[in-house]
Amino acid sequence: MQKAFYLFVVLLSLAGCKKDALQIKEEKSYHQVNAAPTTDPLLGNAVSLTLKPGGAALINPGGDIMWSASYKISGSKIKVHVPDLNQDFQFTIISDNELHGENGEVLKILIGLQ
């Protein structure tokens, strides 16, 4: 009975450990695949996000400027902070290859662009 209790405590401890859903060991670039068509071919409205090891990022929240940013991963969420805009963006990690934005954006790693 005592062994079962200790086994239960160990298993509960392991299950309680929070693991980040995404590990960034090399640069990963995600691009929005569900953006509405733009009327100006020079200005896109799709979101692009590049995550680099160590917490550095680049984000284009729509338009023609890539902003330097930082990111933190906590469980299944990524919070991206853009100091120059004093703005944060949050994404939900669906898989290694897919993120979802707060406003319904679907970002994926596009084969051939990595």
Coordinates of N, CA and C in Angstrom, one line a residue:
M1 N 0.8 -1.2 0.0 CA 0.0 0.0 0.0 C 0.9 1.3 0.0
Q2 N 1.9 1.2 0.8 CA 2.8 2.4 0.9 C 3.5 2.6 -0.4
K3 N 3.9 1.5 -1.1 CA 4.6 1.6 -2.4 C 3.7 2.3 -3.4
A4 N 2.4 1.9 -3.4 CA 1.5 2.4 -4.3 C 1.3 3.9 -4.1
F5 N 1.3 4.4 -2.8 CA 1.2 5.8 -2.5 C 2.4 6.6 -3.1
Y6 N 3.6 6.1 -2.8 CA 4.8 6.7 -3.3 C 4.8 6.8 -4.9
L7 N 4.4 5.7 -5.5 CA 4.3 5.7 -6.9 C 3.3 6.7 -7.4
F8 N 2.2 6.8 -6.8 CA 1.2 7.8 -7.1 C 1.7 9.2 -7.0
V9 N 2.5 9.5 -5.9 CA 3.1 10.8 -5.7 C 4.1 11.1 -6.8
V10 N 4.9 10.2 -7.2 CA 5.9 10.4 -8.2 C 5.2 10.7 -9.6
L11 N 4.2 9.9 -9.9 CA 3.5 10.1 -11.2 C 2.7 11.4 -11.2
L12 N 2.2 11.8 -10.1 CA 1.5 13.1 -10.0 C 2.5 14.2 -10.2
S13 N 3.7 14.1 -9.6 CA 4.7 15.1 -9.7 C 5.1 15.2 -11.2
L14 N 5.3 14.1 -11.8 CA 5.7 14.1 -13.2 C 4.6 14.7 -14.1
A15 N 3.4 14.4 -13.9 CA 2.3 14.9 -14.6 C 2.1 16.4 -14.4
G16 N 2.5 16.9 -13.3 CA 2.3 18.3 -12.9 C 3.4 19.2 -13.5
C17 N 4.5 18.6 -14.0 CA 5.5 19.4 -14.6 C 5.0 20.0 -15.9
K18 N 5.2 21.4 -16.0 CA 4.7 22.1 -17.1 C 5.8 22.1 -18.2
K19 N 5.5 21.6 -19.4 CA 6.5 21.6 -20.4 C 6.0 22.5 -21.5
D20 N 6.9 23.3 -22.1 CA 6.5 24.2 -23.2 C 6.2 23.4 -24.4
A21 N 5.2 23.8 -25.1 CA 4.7 23.0 -26.3 C 5.6 23.2 -27.5
L22 N 6.5 24.1 -27.4 CA 7.4 24.4 -28.6 C 8.8 24.7 -28.1
Q23 N 9.8 24.1 -28.7 CA 11.2 24.3 -28.4 C 11.8 25.0 -29.6
I24 N 12.5 26.1 -29.4 CA 13.1 26.8 -30.5 C 14.6 26.6 -30.4
K25 N 15.1 25.6 -31.2 CA 16.5 25.3 -31.3 C 17.2 25.9 -32.5
E26 N 16.4 26.2 -33.5 CA 16.9 26.9 -34.7 C 15.8 27.8 -35.1
E27 N 16.1 28.8 -36.0 CA 15.2 29.8 -36.4 C 14.0 29.2 -37.1
K28 N 12.8 29.6 -36.8 CA 11.5 29.1 -37.4 C 10.7 30.3 -37.9
S29 N 10.3 30.3 -39.1 CA 9.4 31.4 -39.6 C 8.0 30.9 -40.0
Y30 N 7.1 31.6 -39.4 CA 5.7 31.3 -39.6 C 5.0 32.4 -40.4
H31 N 4.1 32.0 -41.3 CA 3.4 33.0 -42.2 C 1.9 32.7 -42.1
Q32 N 1.1 33.8 -42.1 CA -0.3 33.7 -42.0 C -0.8 33.1 -43.4
V33 N -1.7 32.1 -43.3 CA -2.2 31.4 -44.5 C -3.7 31.8 -44.7
N34 N -4.3 32.5 -43.8 CA -5.7 32.8 -43.9 C -6.0 34.3 -44.0
A35 N -5.0 35.1 -44.5 CA -5.2 36.5 -44.6 C -6.1 36.9 -45.8
A36 N -6.9 37.9 -45.6 CA -7.7 38.4 -46.7 C -6.9 38.9 -47.8
P37 N -7.3 38.8 -49.0 CA -6.6 39.4 -50.1 C -6.4 40.9 -49.9
T38 N -5.3 41.4 -50.3 CA -5.0 42.9 -50.2 C -5.2 43.6 -51.5
T39 N -5.6 44.8 -51.4 CA -5.8 45.6 -52.6 C -4.6 46.3 -53.1
D40 N -3.6 46.3 -52.3 CA -2.3 46.9 -52.6 C -1.2 45.8 -52.6
P41 N -0.7 45.5 -53.8 CA 0.3 44.4 -53.9 C 1.6 44.7 -53.1
L42 N 1.9 46.0 -52.9 CA 3.1 46.3 -52.2 C 3.0 46.2 -50.7
L43 N 1.8 46.3 -50.2 CA 1.5 46.2 -48.7 C 0.7 45.0 -48.4
G44 N 1.3 44.0 -47.9 CA 0.6 42.8 -47.5 C -0.1 43.0 -46.1
N45 N -1.1 42.2 -45.9 CA -1.8 42.3 -44.6 C -1.7 41.0 -43.8
A46 N -0.8 40.1 -44.3 CA -0.6 38.8 -43.6 C 0.4 39.0 -42.4
V47 N 0.3 38.3 -41.4 CA 1.2 38.3 -40.2 C 2.3 37.4 -40.5
S48 N 3.6 37.8 -40.2 CA 4.7 36.9 -40.3 C 5.5 37.0 -39.0
L49 N 5.9 35.8 -38.5 CA 6.6 35.8 -37.3 C 7.8 34.8 -37.4
T50 N 9.0 35.3 -37.0 CA 10.2 34.5 -37.0 C 10.7 34.4 -35.6
L51 N 10.9 33.2 -35.1 CA 11.4 33.0 -33.7 C 12.8 32.5 -33.8
K52 N 13.7 33.0 -33.0 CA 15.1 32.6 -33.0 C 15.4 32.1 -31.6
P53 N 16.4 31.2 -31.5 CA 16.8 30.7 -30.2 C 17.2 31.9 -29.3
G54 N 17.0 31.7 -28.0 CA 17.4 32.8 -27.1 C 16.3 33.8 -26.8
G55 N 15.2 33.8 -27.5 CA 14.1 34.7 -27.2 C 14.0 35.9 -28.1
A56 N 14.8 36.0 -29.2 CA 14.7 37.1 -30.1 C 13.7 36.7 -31.2
A57 N 13.0 37.7 -31.7 CA 12.0 37.4 -32.8 C 11.9 38.6 -33.7
L58 N 11.3 38.4 -34.9 CA 11.0 39.4 -35.8 C 9.5 39.2 -36.1
I59 N 8.7 40.3 -36.2 CA 7.3 40.1 -36.5 C 6.9 41.2 -37.4
N60 N 6.0 40.8 -38.4 CA 5.3 41.7 -39.3 C 3.9 41.6 -39.0
P61 N 3.3 42.5 -38.2 CA 1.8 42.3 -37.9 C 0.9 42.7 -39.0
G62 N 1.4 42.9 -40.2 CA 0.6 43.3 -41.4 C 1.2 44.6 -41.8
G63 N 1.5 44.7 -43.1 CA 2.1 45.9 -43.7 C 3.5 45.6 -44.3
D64 N 4.4 46.5 -44.2 CA 5.7 46.2 -44.9 C 6.9 46.4 -44.0
I65 N 6.7 46.4 -42.7 CA 7.8 46.6 -41.7 C 7.9 45.3 -40.8
M66 N 9.1 44.8 -40.8 CA 9.4 43.7 -39.8 C 10.0 44.4 -38.6
W67 N 9.4 44.1 -37.4 CA 9.8 44.7 -36.2 C 10.6 43.8 -35.3
S68 N 11.7 44.3 -34.7 CA 12.4 43.5 -33.7 C 11.6 43.3 -32.5
A69 N 11.6 42.1 -32.0 CA 10.8 41.7 -30.8 C 11.5 40.7 -30.0
S70 N 10.9 40.4 -28.8 CA 11.3 39.3 -28.0 C 10.1 38.4 -27.7
Y71 N 10.3 37.2 -27.4 CA 9.2 36.3 -27.1 C 9.5 35.4 -25.9
K72 N 8.4 35.0 -25.3 CA 8.5 34.0 -24.2 C 7.4 32.9 -24.4
I73 N 7.8 31.7 -24.2 CA 6.9 30.6 -24.4 C 6.5 30.0 -23.0
S74 N 5.3 29.9 -22.8 CA 4.8 29.4 -21.5 C 3.7 28.4 -21.8
G75 N 4.0 27.1 -21.7 CA 3.0 26.1 -22.0 C 2.7 26.1 -23.5
S76 N 1.4 26.3 -23.8 CA 1.0 26.3 -25.2 C 0.8 27.8 -25.7
K77 N 1.4 28.8 -25.0 CA 1.2 30.2 -25.5 C 2.6 30.8 -25.8
I78 N 2.6 31.7 -26.8 CA 3.8 32.5 -27.1 C 3.4 33.9 -26.9
K79 N 4.1 34.7 -26.1 CA 3.8 36.1 -26.0 C 5.0 36.8 -26.7
V80 N 4.7 37.6 -27.7 CA 5.7 38.4 -28.5 C 5.6 39.9 -28.1
H81 N 6.7 40.4 -27.6 CA 6.7 41.9 -27.2 C 7.5 42.7 -28.2
V82 N 6.9 43.7 -28.7 CA 7.5 44.6 -29.7 C 7.8 46.0 -29.0
P83 N 9.0 46.2 -28.5 CA 9.2 47.4 -27.7 C 9.0 48.7 -28.5
D84 N 9.3 48.8 -29.8 CA 9.1 50.0 -30.6 C 7.7 50.3 -30.8
L85 N 6.8 49.4 -30.7 CA 5.4 49.6 -30.8 C 4.7 49.6 -29.4
N86 N 5.4 49.2 -28.4 CA 4.9 49.1 -27.1 C 3.6 48.2 -27.1
Q87 N 3.8 47.1 -27.8 CA 2.6 46.2 -28.1 C 3.0 44.7 -27.9
D88 N 2.1 44.0 -27.4 CA 2.3 42.5 -27.3 C 1.3 41.8 -28.2
F89 N 1.7 40.7 -28.7 CA 0.9 39.8 -29.5 C 1.0 38.4 -28.8
Q90 N -0.1 37.7 -28.8 CA -0.2 36.4 -28.2 C -0.6 35.3 -29.2
F91 N 0.1 34.2 -29.2 CA -0.2 33.1 -30.1 C -0.4 31.8 -29.3
T92 N -1.3 31.0 -29.8 CA -1.5 29.6 -29.2 C -0.7 28.6 -30.1
I93 N 0.1 27.8 -29.5 CA 0.8 26.8 -30.2 C -0.1 25.6 -30.5
I94 N -0.3 25.3 -31.8 CA -1.1 24.2 -32.2 C -0.2 23.0 -32.4
S95 N 0.9 23.2 -33.0 CA 1.9 22.2 -33.3 C 3.3 22.9 -33.6
D96 N 4.3 22.1 -33.8 CA 5.6 22.7 -34.2 C 5.5 23.6 -35.5
N97 N 4.5 23.3 -36.3 CA 4.4 23.9 -37.6 C 3.2 24.9 -37.7
E98 N 2.4 25.1 -36.6 CA 1.2 25.9 -36.7 C 1.0 26.7 -35.4
L99 N 0.7 28.0 -35.6 CA 0.3 28.9 -34.5 C -1.0 29.6 -34.8
H100 N -1.8 29.9 -33.8 CA -3.0 30.7 -34.0 C -2.9 32.0 -33.2
G101 N -3.3 33.1 -33.9 CA -3.3 34.4 -33.3 C -4.6 34.7 -32.5
E102 N -4.5 35.8 -31.8 CA -5.7 36.2 -31.0 C -6.9 36.6 -31.8
N103 N -6.7 37.0 -33.0 CA -7.8 37.5 -33.9 C -8.1 36.5 -35.0
G104 N -7.8 35.2 -34.8 CA -8.1 34.2 -35.8 C -7.1 33.9 -36.8
E105 N -5.9 34.6 -36.7 CA -4.8 34.3 -37.7 C -4.3 32.9 -37.5
V106 N -4.1 32.3 -38.7 CA -3.5 30.9 -38.7 C -2.1 31.1 -39.3
L107 N -1.1 30.8 -38.6 CA 0.3 30.9 -39.1 C 0.9 29.5 -39.2
K108 N 1.5 29.3 -40.3 CA 2.2 28.0 -40.6 C 3.6 28.2 -41.1
I109 N 4.4 27.2 -40.9 CA 5.7 27.1 -41.5 C 5.4 26.6 -43.0
L110 N 5.8 27.4 -43.9 CA 5.6 27.0 -45.3 C 6.8 26.3 -45.9
I111 N 6.6 25.1 -46.4 CA 7.7 24.3 -46.9 C 8.3 25.1 -48.1
G112 N 9.7 25.1 -48.0 CA 10.4 25.8 -49.1 C 10.8 27.2 -48.6
L113 N 10.2 27.7 -47.6 CA 10.5 29.1 -47.1 C 11.4 29.0 -45.9
Q114 N 11.7 27.8 -45.4 CA 12.5 27.7 -44.2 C 13.9 27.6 -44.6

